């Protein structure tokens, strides 16, 4: 069974940093693009970042570019999201997700980890 | 950025109904469109990709159609477990973007 388990969320002050992790099991992790998608309370889904299967290509939403860094460790089957200079509007549930065919949509989602940015 | 607009925002339906959810793109996305279902407190679930291909394990009552800028998700006979929020998503151009969602609620 494919499982994506996020960790690392929590409460942080504006301007602070957090690093999210996502442990994958039941898949050949190195064969898939991976993504972070977030959802603010009561709001819709927003793509945050993507990374290709070997980690050589990444993409970011304009709202997080220069502040967030996506990375992966294929030996550890783990995806990361380093979040710096956090803002109140970064408050959301962050979903780790697996890219489907071609890597450009999501066919498997984690359960999400909550990030709250507040003073 | 390609803006995805879903309508209506809320759809009040009864079990057994045949709702059709609309999704419009601000520019052509060809058939690079996916649909997701999200229930309260849960992660989204992929229903459709390629505008019309059902994902693994998705019941045949879910069908997708359209190309270019106009897309539709149809549920042929709504079941109680289908009450949820539905999102469309384009993946032709980065950043990939979602619609704001259609809430299918019990009438």
PDB file of C-alpha atoms in Angstrom:
ATOM      1  CA  UNK A   1       0.000   0.000   0.000  1.00  0.00           C
ATOM      2  CA  UNK A   2       1.289   3.437  -0.933  1.00  0.00           C
ATOM      3  CA  UNK A   3       1.715   5.731   2.046  1.00  0.00           C
ATOM      4  CA  UNK A   4       2.906   9.306   2.353  1.00  0.00           C
ATOM      5  CA  UNK A   5       3.345  10.512   5.925  1.00  0.00           C
ATOM      6  CA  UNK A   6       4.094  14.161   6.581  1.00  0.00           C
ATOM      7  CA  UNK A   7       5.720  15.569   9.697  1.00  0.00           C
ATOM      8  CA  UNK A   8       7.292  18.766  10.912  1.00  0.00           C
ATOM      9  CA  UNK A   9       4.290  21.060  11.064  1.00  0.00           C
ATOM     10  CA  UNK A  10       3.542  23.254  14.031  1.00  0.00           C
ATOM     11  CA  UNK A  11       3.209  26.771  15.375  1.00  0.00           C
ATOM     12  CA  UNK A  12       5.849  29.304  14.359  1.00  0.00           C
ATOM     13  CA  UNK A  13       6.139  33.061  14.622  1.00  0.00           C
ATOM     14  CA  UNK A  14       6.143  35.290  11.553  1.00  0.00           C
ATOM     15  CA  UNK A  15       9.618  35.404  10.083  1.00  0.00           C
ATOM     16  CA  UNK A  16      10.440  31.971  11.459  1.00  0.00           C
ATOM     17  CA  UNK A  17      11.321  28.719   9.724  1.00  0.00           C
ATOM     18  CA  UNK A  18      10.082  25.145   9.584  1.00  0.00           C
ATOM     19  CA  UNK A  19      11.151  22.069   7.682  1.00  0.00           C
ATOM     20  CA  UNK A  20       8.487  19.614   6.584  1.00  0.00           C
ATOM     21  CA  UNK A  21       9.283  16.000   5.830  1.00  0.00           C
ATOM     22  CA  UNK A  22       7.321  13.358   3.975  1.00  0.00           C
ATOM     23  CA  UNK A  23       8.197   9.703   4.318  1.00  0.00           C
ATOM     24  CA  UNK A  24       7.088   7.514   1.441  1.00  0.00           C
ATOM     25  CA  UNK A  25       6.497   3.789   1.584  1.00  0.00           C
ATOM     26  CA  UNK A  26       5.027   1.219  -0.742  1.00  0.00           C
ATOM     27  CA  UNK A  27       6.361   2.956  -3.848  1.00  0.00           C
ATOM     28  CA  UNK A  28       9.580   3.195  -5.828  1.00  0.00           C
ATOM     29  CA  UNK A  29      10.054   6.732  -4.561  1.00  0.00           C
ATOM     30  CA  UNK A  30      12.857   7.605  -6.970  1.00  0.00           C
ATOM     31  CA  UNK A  31      10.585   6.978  -9.949  1.00  0.00           C
ATOM     32  CA  UNK A  32       8.096   9.741  -9.253  1.00  0.00           C
ATOM     33  CA  UNK A  33       7.779  13.492  -9.295  1.00  0.00           C
ATOM     34  CA  UNK A  34       6.667  14.778  -5.918  1.00  0.00           C
ATOM     35  CA  UNK A  35       4.702  17.836  -4.888  1.00  0.00           C
ATOM     36  CA  UNK A  36       3.652  20.005  -1.981  1.00  0.00           C
ATOM     37  CA  UNK A  37       0.124  21.389  -2.117  1.00  0.00           C
ATOM     38  CA  UNK A  38      -1.389  23.532   0.624  1.00  0.00           C
ATOM     39  CA  UNK A  39      -4.840  24.465   1.814  1.00  0.00           C
ATOM     40  CA  UNK A  40      -5.491  27.451   4.053  1.00  0.00           C
ATOM     41  CA  UNK A  41      -8.314  27.060   6.587  1.00  0.00           C
ATOM     42  CA  UNK A  42     -11.655  26.963   4.783  1.00  0.00           C
ATOM     43  CA  UNK A  43     -10.019  27.657   1.434  1.00  0.00           C
ATOM     44  CA  UNK A  44      -9.141  25.785  -1.736  1.00  0.00           C
ATOM     45  CA  UNK A  45      -6.050  23.941  -2.900  1.00  0.00           C
ATOM     46  CA  UNK A  46      -2.881  25.744  -3.981  1.00  0.00           C
ATOM     47  CA  UNK A  47       0.189  24.189  -5.573  1.00  0.00           C
ATOM     48  CA  UNK A  48       3.308  25.165  -3.643  1.00  0.00           C
ATOM     49  CA  UNK A  49       6.195  23.312  -5.206  1.00  0.00           C
ATOM     50  CA  UNK A  50       7.224  20.366  -7.354  1.00  0.00           C
ATOM     51  CA  UNK A  51      10.382  18.337  -7.858  1.00  0.00           C
ATOM     52  CA  UNK A  52      11.225  15.828 -10.541  1.00  0.00           C
ATOM     53  CA  UNK A  53      12.191  12.248  -9.843  1.00  0.00           C
ATOM     54  CA  UNK A  54      15.960  12.780  -9.483  1.00  0.00           C
ATOM     55  CA  UNK A  55      15.751  16.187  -7.857  1.00  0.00           C
ATOM     56  CA  UNK A  56      17.377  18.104 -10.700  1.00  0.00           C
ATOM     57  CA  UNK A  57      14.344  20.233 -11.550  1.00  0.00           C
ATOM     58  CA  UNK A  58      12.105  22.175  -9.193  1.00  0.00           C
ATOM     59  CA  UNK A  59       9.271  24.663  -9.438  1.00  0.00           C
ATOM     60  CA  UNK A  60       7.636  27.070  -7.016  1.00  0.00           C
ATOM     61  CA  UNK A  61       4.523  29.168  -6.764  1.00  0.00           C
ATOM     62  CA  UNK A  62       5.328  32.871  -6.954  1.00  0.00           C
ATOM     63  CA  UNK A  63       4.030  33.317  -3.408  1.00  0.00           C
ATOM     64  CA  UNK A  64       6.785  31.109  -1.956  1.00  0.00           C
ATOM     65  CA  UNK A  65       9.631  31.592  -4.441  1.00  0.00           C
ATOM     66  CA  UNK A  66      12.823  32.592  -2.684  1.00  0.00           C
ATOM     67  CA  UNK A  67      11.484  31.534   0.718  1.00  0.00           C
ATOM     68  CA  UNK A  68      10.710  27.815   0.317  1.00  0.00           C
ATOM     69  CA  UNK A  69      13.020  25.067  -0.934  1.00  0.00           C
ATOM     70  CA  UNK A  70      11.869  21.627  -2.002  1.00  0.00           C
ATOM     71  CA  UNK A  71      14.294  18.717  -1.940  1.00  0.00           C
ATOM     72  CA  UNK A  72      14.342  14.944  -1.774  1.00  0.00           C
ATOM     73  CA  UNK A  73      16.529  12.120  -0.571  1.00  0.00           C
ATOM     74  CA  UNK A  74      15.788   9.109  -2.746  1.00  0.00           C
ATOM     75  CA  UNK A  75      17.972   6.870  -0.591  1.00  0.00           C
ATOM     76  CA  UNK A  76      15.727   7.664   2.378  1.00  0.00           C
ATOM     77  CA  UNK A  77      12.441   7.784   0.400  1.00  0.00           C
ATOM     78  CA  UNK A  78      11.829  11.221   1.848  1.00  0.00           C
ATOM     79  CA  UNK A  79      10.604  14.545   0.494  1.00  0.00           C
ATOM     80  CA  UNK A  80      11.309  17.854   2.220  1.00  0.00           C
ATOM     81  CA  UNK A  81      10.076  21.417   2.229  1.00  0.00           C
ATOM     82  CA  UNK A  82      12.273  24.005   3.923  1.00  0.00           C
ATOM     83  CA  UNK A  83      10.157  27.040   4.706  1.00  0.00           C
ATOM     84  CA  UNK A  84      11.897  30.281   5.672  1.00  0.00           C
ATOM     85  CA  UNK A  85      10.644  33.810   6.324  1.00  0.00           C
ATOM     86  CA  UNK A  86       7.212  32.443   7.114  1.00  0.00           C
ATOM     87  CA  UNK A  87       4.241  34.764   6.886  1.00  0.00           C
ATOM     88  CA  UNK A  88       0.780  34.636   8.440  1.00  0.00           C
ATOM     89  CA  UNK A  89      -0.693  33.769   5.053  1.00  0.00           C
ATOM     90  CA  UNK A  90       1.450  30.615   4.879  1.00  0.00           C
ATOM     91  CA  UNK A  91      -0.851  29.137   7.515  1.00  0.00           C
ATOM     92  CA  UNK A  92      -2.314  25.985   5.955  1.00  0.00           C
ATOM     93  CA  UNK A  93      -2.427  22.238   5.836  1.00  0.00           C
ATOM     94  CA  UNK A  94       0.494  21.114   3.696  1.00  0.00           C
ATOM     95  CA  UNK A  95      -0.029  17.949   1.670  1.00  0.00           C
ATOM     96  CA  UNK A  96       2.801  15.832   0.360  1.00  0.00           C
ATOM     97  CA  UNK A  97       1.734  14.217  -2.869  1.00  0.00           C
ATOM     98  CA  UNK A  98       2.926  11.950  -5.638  1.00  0.00           C
ATOM     99  CA  UNK A  99       2.826  12.910  -9.270  1.00  0.00           C
ATOM    100  CA  UNK A 100       0.841  10.708 -11.589  1.00  0.00           C
ATOM    101  CA  UNK A 101       1.642   9.867 -15.181  1.00  0.00           C
ATOM    102  CA  UNK A 102       4.042  12.517 -16.427  1.00  0.00           C
ATOM    103  CA  UNK A 103       4.267  13.899 -12.926  1.00  0.00           C
ATOM    104  CA  UNK A 104       1.843  16.748 -13.523  1.00  0.00           C
ATOM    105  CA  UNK A 105      -1.198  15.840 -11.454  1.00  0.00           C
ATOM    106  CA  UNK A 106      -1.469  14.112  -8.101  1.00  0.00           C
ATOM    107  CA  UNK A 107      -2.520  10.505  -7.800  1.00  0.00           C
ATOM    108  CA  UNK A 108      -1.583   9.870  -4.163  1.00  0.00           C
ATOM    109  CA  UNK A 109      -1.945  12.308  -1.274  1.00  0.00           C
ATOM    110  CA  UNK A 110      -0.641  12.274   2.261  1.00  0.00           C
ATOM    111  CA  UNK A 111      -2.943  13.204   5.132  1.00  0.00           C
ATOM    112  CA  UNK A 112      -1.303  16.586   5.575  1.00  0.00           C
ATOM    113  CA  UNK A 113       0.570  18.452   8.275  1.00  0.00           C
ATOM    114  CA  UNK A 114      -0.630  21.737   9.743  1.00  0.00           C
ATOM    115  CA  UNK A 115       1.504  24.850   9.765  1.00  0.00           C
ATOM    116  CA  UNK A 116       0.302  27.826  11.794  1.00  0.00           C
ATOM    117  CA  UNK A 117       2.154  31.104  11.517  1.00  0.00           C
ATOM    118  CA  UNK A 118       1.114  33.426  14.296  1.00  0.00           C
ATOM    119  CA  UNK A 119       2.557  35.731  16.909  1.00  0.00           C
TER     120      UNK A 119
ATOM    121  CA  UNK B   1      -1.060  32.049 -14.766  1.00  0.00           C
ATOM    122  CA  UNK B   2      -4.046  30.071 -16.002  1.00  0.00           C
ATOM    123  CA  UNK B   3      -7.116  30.867 -13.925  1.00  0.00           C
ATOM    124  CA  UNK B   4      -9.585  28.024 -13.388  1.00  0.00           C
ATOM    125  CA  UNK B   5     -13.178  28.990 -12.635  1.00  0.00           C
ATOM    126  CA  UNK B   6     -15.672  26.447 -11.350  1.00  0.00           C
ATOM    127  CA  UNK B   7     -19.440  26.793 -11.313  1.00  0.00           C
ATOM    128  CA  UNK B   8     -21.620  26.708  -9.450  1.00  0.00           C
ATOM    129  CA  UNK B   9     -19.902  27.319  -6.110  1.00  0.00           C
ATOM    130  CA  UNK B  10     -22.522  25.169  -4.399  1.00  0.00           C
ATOM    131  CA  UNK B  11     -24.800  22.549  -5.910  1.00  0.00           C
ATOM    132  CA  UNK B  12     -27.738  21.279  -3.849  1.00  0.00           C
ATOM    133  CA  UNK B  13     -28.774  17.844  -5.072  1.00  0.00           C
ATOM    134  CA  UNK B  14     -30.529  14.689  -3.951  1.00  0.00           C
ATOM    135  CA  UNK B  15     -29.229  11.106  -4.020  1.00  0.00           C
ATOM    136  CA  UNK B  16     -29.922   9.634  -7.446  1.00  0.00           C
ATOM    137  CA  UNK B  17     -29.578  12.984  -9.216  1.00  0.00           C
ATOM    138  CA  UNK B  18     -27.206  13.521 -12.150  1.00  0.00           C
ATOM    139  CA  UNK B  19     -25.199  16.663 -11.320  1.00  0.00           C
ATOM    140  CA  UNK B  20     -22.866  18.294 -13.819  1.00  0.00           C
ATOM    141  CA  UNK B  21     -20.020  20.427 -12.488  1.00  0.00           C
ATOM    142  CA  UNK B  22     -18.408  22.989 -14.735  1.00  0.00           C
ATOM    143  CA  UNK B  23     -14.788  24.123 -14.963  1.00  0.00           C
ATOM    144  CA  UNK B  24     -13.534  26.860 -17.276  1.00  0.00           C
ATOM    145  CA  UNK B  25      -9.919  27.770 -18.024  1.00  0.00           C
ATOM    146  CA  UNK B  26      -8.778  31.304 -18.833  1.00  0.00           C
ATOM    147  CA  UNK B  27      -6.740  29.902 -21.720  1.00  0.00           C
ATOM    148  CA  UNK B  28      -6.646  26.584 -23.476  1.00  0.00           C
ATOM    149  CA  UNK B  29      -5.233  23.703 -21.442  1.00  0.00           C
ATOM    150  CA  UNK B  30      -5.963  21.128 -24.141  1.00  0.00           C
ATOM    151  CA  UNK B  31      -6.861  17.939 -22.233  1.00  0.00           C
ATOM    152  CA  UNK B  32      -4.449  18.581 -19.383  1.00  0.00           C
ATOM    153  CA  UNK B  33      -7.113  18.656 -16.714  1.00  0.00           C
ATOM    154  CA  UNK B  34      -7.735  16.655 -13.556  1.00  0.00           C
ATOM    155  CA  UNK B  35     -10.642  16.445 -11.126  1.00  0.00           C
ATOM    156  CA  UNK B  36     -10.369  15.751  -7.402  1.00  0.00           C
ATOM    157  CA  UNK B  37     -12.863  15.011  -4.645  1.00  0.00           C
ATOM    158  CA  UNK B  38     -12.329  16.206  -1.084  1.00  0.00           C
ATOM    159  CA  UNK B  39     -14.439  15.298   1.942  1.00  0.00           C
ATOM    160  CA  UNK B  40     -14.273  17.263   5.205  1.00  0.00           C
ATOM    161  CA  UNK B  41     -11.123  16.561   7.182  1.00  0.00           C
ATOM    162  CA  UNK B  42      -9.652  14.378   4.449  1.00  0.00           C
ATOM    163  CA  UNK B  43      -7.027  14.760   1.780  1.00  0.00           C
ATOM    164  CA  UNK B  44      -8.231  15.144  -1.801  1.00  0.00           C
ATOM    165  CA  UNK B  45      -8.632  12.079  -4.009  1.00  0.00           C
ATOM    166  CA  UNK B  46      -7.899  11.939  -7.730  1.00  0.00           C
ATOM    167  CA  UNK B  47     -10.984  11.144  -9.798  1.00  0.00           C
ATOM    168  CA  UNK B  48     -10.143  12.025 -13.402  1.00  0.00           C
ATOM    169  CA  UNK B  49      -7.016  12.945 -15.367  1.00  0.00           C
ATOM    170  CA  UNK B  50      -6.513  13.746 -19.023  1.00  0.00           C
ATOM    171  CA  UNK B  51      -9.957  15.395 -18.838  1.00  0.00           C
ATOM    172  CA  UNK B  52     -11.781  12.076 -19.204  1.00  0.00           C
ATOM    173  CA  UNK B  53      -9.728   9.129 -17.864  1.00  0.00           C
ATOM    174  CA  UNK B  54     -10.917   7.716 -14.570  1.00  0.00           C
ATOM    175  CA  UNK B  55      -8.221   7.088 -11.998  1.00  0.00           C
ATOM    176  CA  UNK B  56      -7.705   3.622 -10.561  1.00  0.00           C
ATOM    177  CA  UNK B  57     -10.618   2.466  -8.435  1.00  0.00           C
ATOM    178  CA  UNK B  58     -12.951   5.340  -9.335  1.00  0.00           C
ATOM    179  CA  UNK B  59     -16.543   4.213  -9.961  1.00  0.00           C
ATOM    180  CA  UNK B  60     -17.925   4.440 -13.477  1.00  0.00           C
ATOM    181  CA  UNK B  61     -20.625   6.902 -12.358  1.00  0.00           C
ATOM    182  CA  UNK B  62     -17.927   9.604 -12.475  1.00  0.00           C
ATOM    183  CA  UNK B  63     -17.179  10.871 -15.961  1.00  0.00           C
ATOM    184  CA  UNK B  64     -15.213  13.799 -17.320  1.00  0.00           C
ATOM    185  CA  UNK B  65     -15.521  15.572 -20.632  1.00  0.00           C
ATOM    186  CA  UNK B  66     -14.297  18.621 -22.479  1.00  0.00           C
ATOM    187  CA  UNK B  67     -11.100  20.067 -23.891  1.00  0.00           C
ATOM    188  CA  UNK B  68      -9.561  23.457 -24.462  1.00  0.00           C
ATOM    189  CA  UNK B  69     -11.246  25.794 -22.007  1.00  0.00           C
ATOM    190  CA  UNK B  70     -14.530  24.085 -21.073  1.00  0.00           C
ATOM    191  CA  UNK B  71     -14.781  20.961 -18.938  1.00  0.00           C
ATOM    192  CA  UNK B  72     -17.494  19.037 -17.138  1.00  0.00           C
ATOM    193  CA  UNK B  73     -17.529  16.442 -14.380  1.00  0.00           C
ATOM    194  CA  UNK B  74     -20.745  14.443 -14.343  1.00  0.00           C
ATOM    195  CA  UNK B  75     -21.914  12.036 -11.648  1.00  0.00           C
ATOM    196  CA  UNK B  76     -24.474   9.784 -13.289  1.00  0.00           C
ATOM    197  CA  UNK B  77     -26.396   8.825 -10.142  1.00  0.00           C
ATOM    198  CA  UNK B  78     -25.298  10.585  -6.993  1.00  0.00           C
ATOM    199  CA  UNK B  79     -24.579   8.320  -4.047  1.00  0.00           C
ATOM    200  CA  UNK B  80     -24.605   9.430  -0.380  1.00  0.00           C
ATOM    201  CA  UNK B  81     -20.808   9.117  -0.229  1.00  0.00           C
ATOM    202  CA  UNK B  82     -20.420  11.572  -3.148  1.00  0.00           C
ATOM    203  CA  UNK B  83     -21.347  14.662  -1.135  1.00  0.00           C
ATOM    204  CA  UNK B  84     -18.049  16.541  -1.083  1.00  0.00           C
ATOM    205  CA  UNK B  85     -16.113  19.414  -2.635  1.00  0.00           C
ATOM    206  CA  UNK B  86     -14.821  18.882  -6.166  1.00  0.00           C
ATOM    207  CA  UNK B  87     -11.817  20.680  -7.632  1.00  0.00           C
ATOM    208  CA  UNK B  88     -10.540  20.887 -11.185  1.00  0.00           C
ATOM    209  CA  UNK B  89      -6.837  21.440 -11.891  1.00  0.00           C
ATOM    210  CA  UNK B  90      -4.925  22.304 -15.051  1.00  0.00           C
ATOM    211  CA  UNK B  91      -1.453  20.958 -15.639  1.00  0.00           C
ATOM    212  CA  UNK B  92      -0.497  22.338 -19.015  1.00  0.00           C
ATOM    213  CA  UNK B  93       1.460  25.336 -17.763  1.00  0.00           C
ATOM    214  CA  UNK B  94       3.297  25.995 -14.484  1.00  0.00           C
ATOM    215  CA  UNK B  95       2.127  27.045 -12.003  1.00  0.00           C
ATOM    216  CA  UNK B  96      -0.472  24.330 -12.102  1.00  0.00           C
ATOM    217  CA  UNK B  97      -3.684  25.815 -10.818  1.00  0.00           C
ATOM    218  CA  UNK B  98      -6.872  24.634  -9.175  1.00  0.00           C
ATOM    219  CA  UNK B  99     -10.381  25.938  -9.427  1.00  0.00           C
ATOM    220  CA  UNK B 100     -11.971  27.284  -6.264  1.00  0.00           C
ATOM    221  CA  UNK B 101     -14.135  24.176  -5.885  1.00  0.00           C
ATOM    222  CA  UNK B 102     -17.795  23.168  -6.166  1.00  0.00           C
ATOM    223  CA  UNK B 103     -19.477  22.011  -2.969  1.00  0.00           C
ATOM    224  CA  UNK B 104     -22.006  19.264  -3.721  1.00  0.00           C
ATOM    225  CA  UNK B 105     -24.403  19.300  -0.780  1.00  0.00           C
ATOM    226  CA  UNK B 106     -27.569  17.490   0.166  1.00  0.00           C
ATOM    227  CA  UNK B 107     -30.732  19.287  -0.910  1.00  0.00           C
TER     228      UNK B 107
END
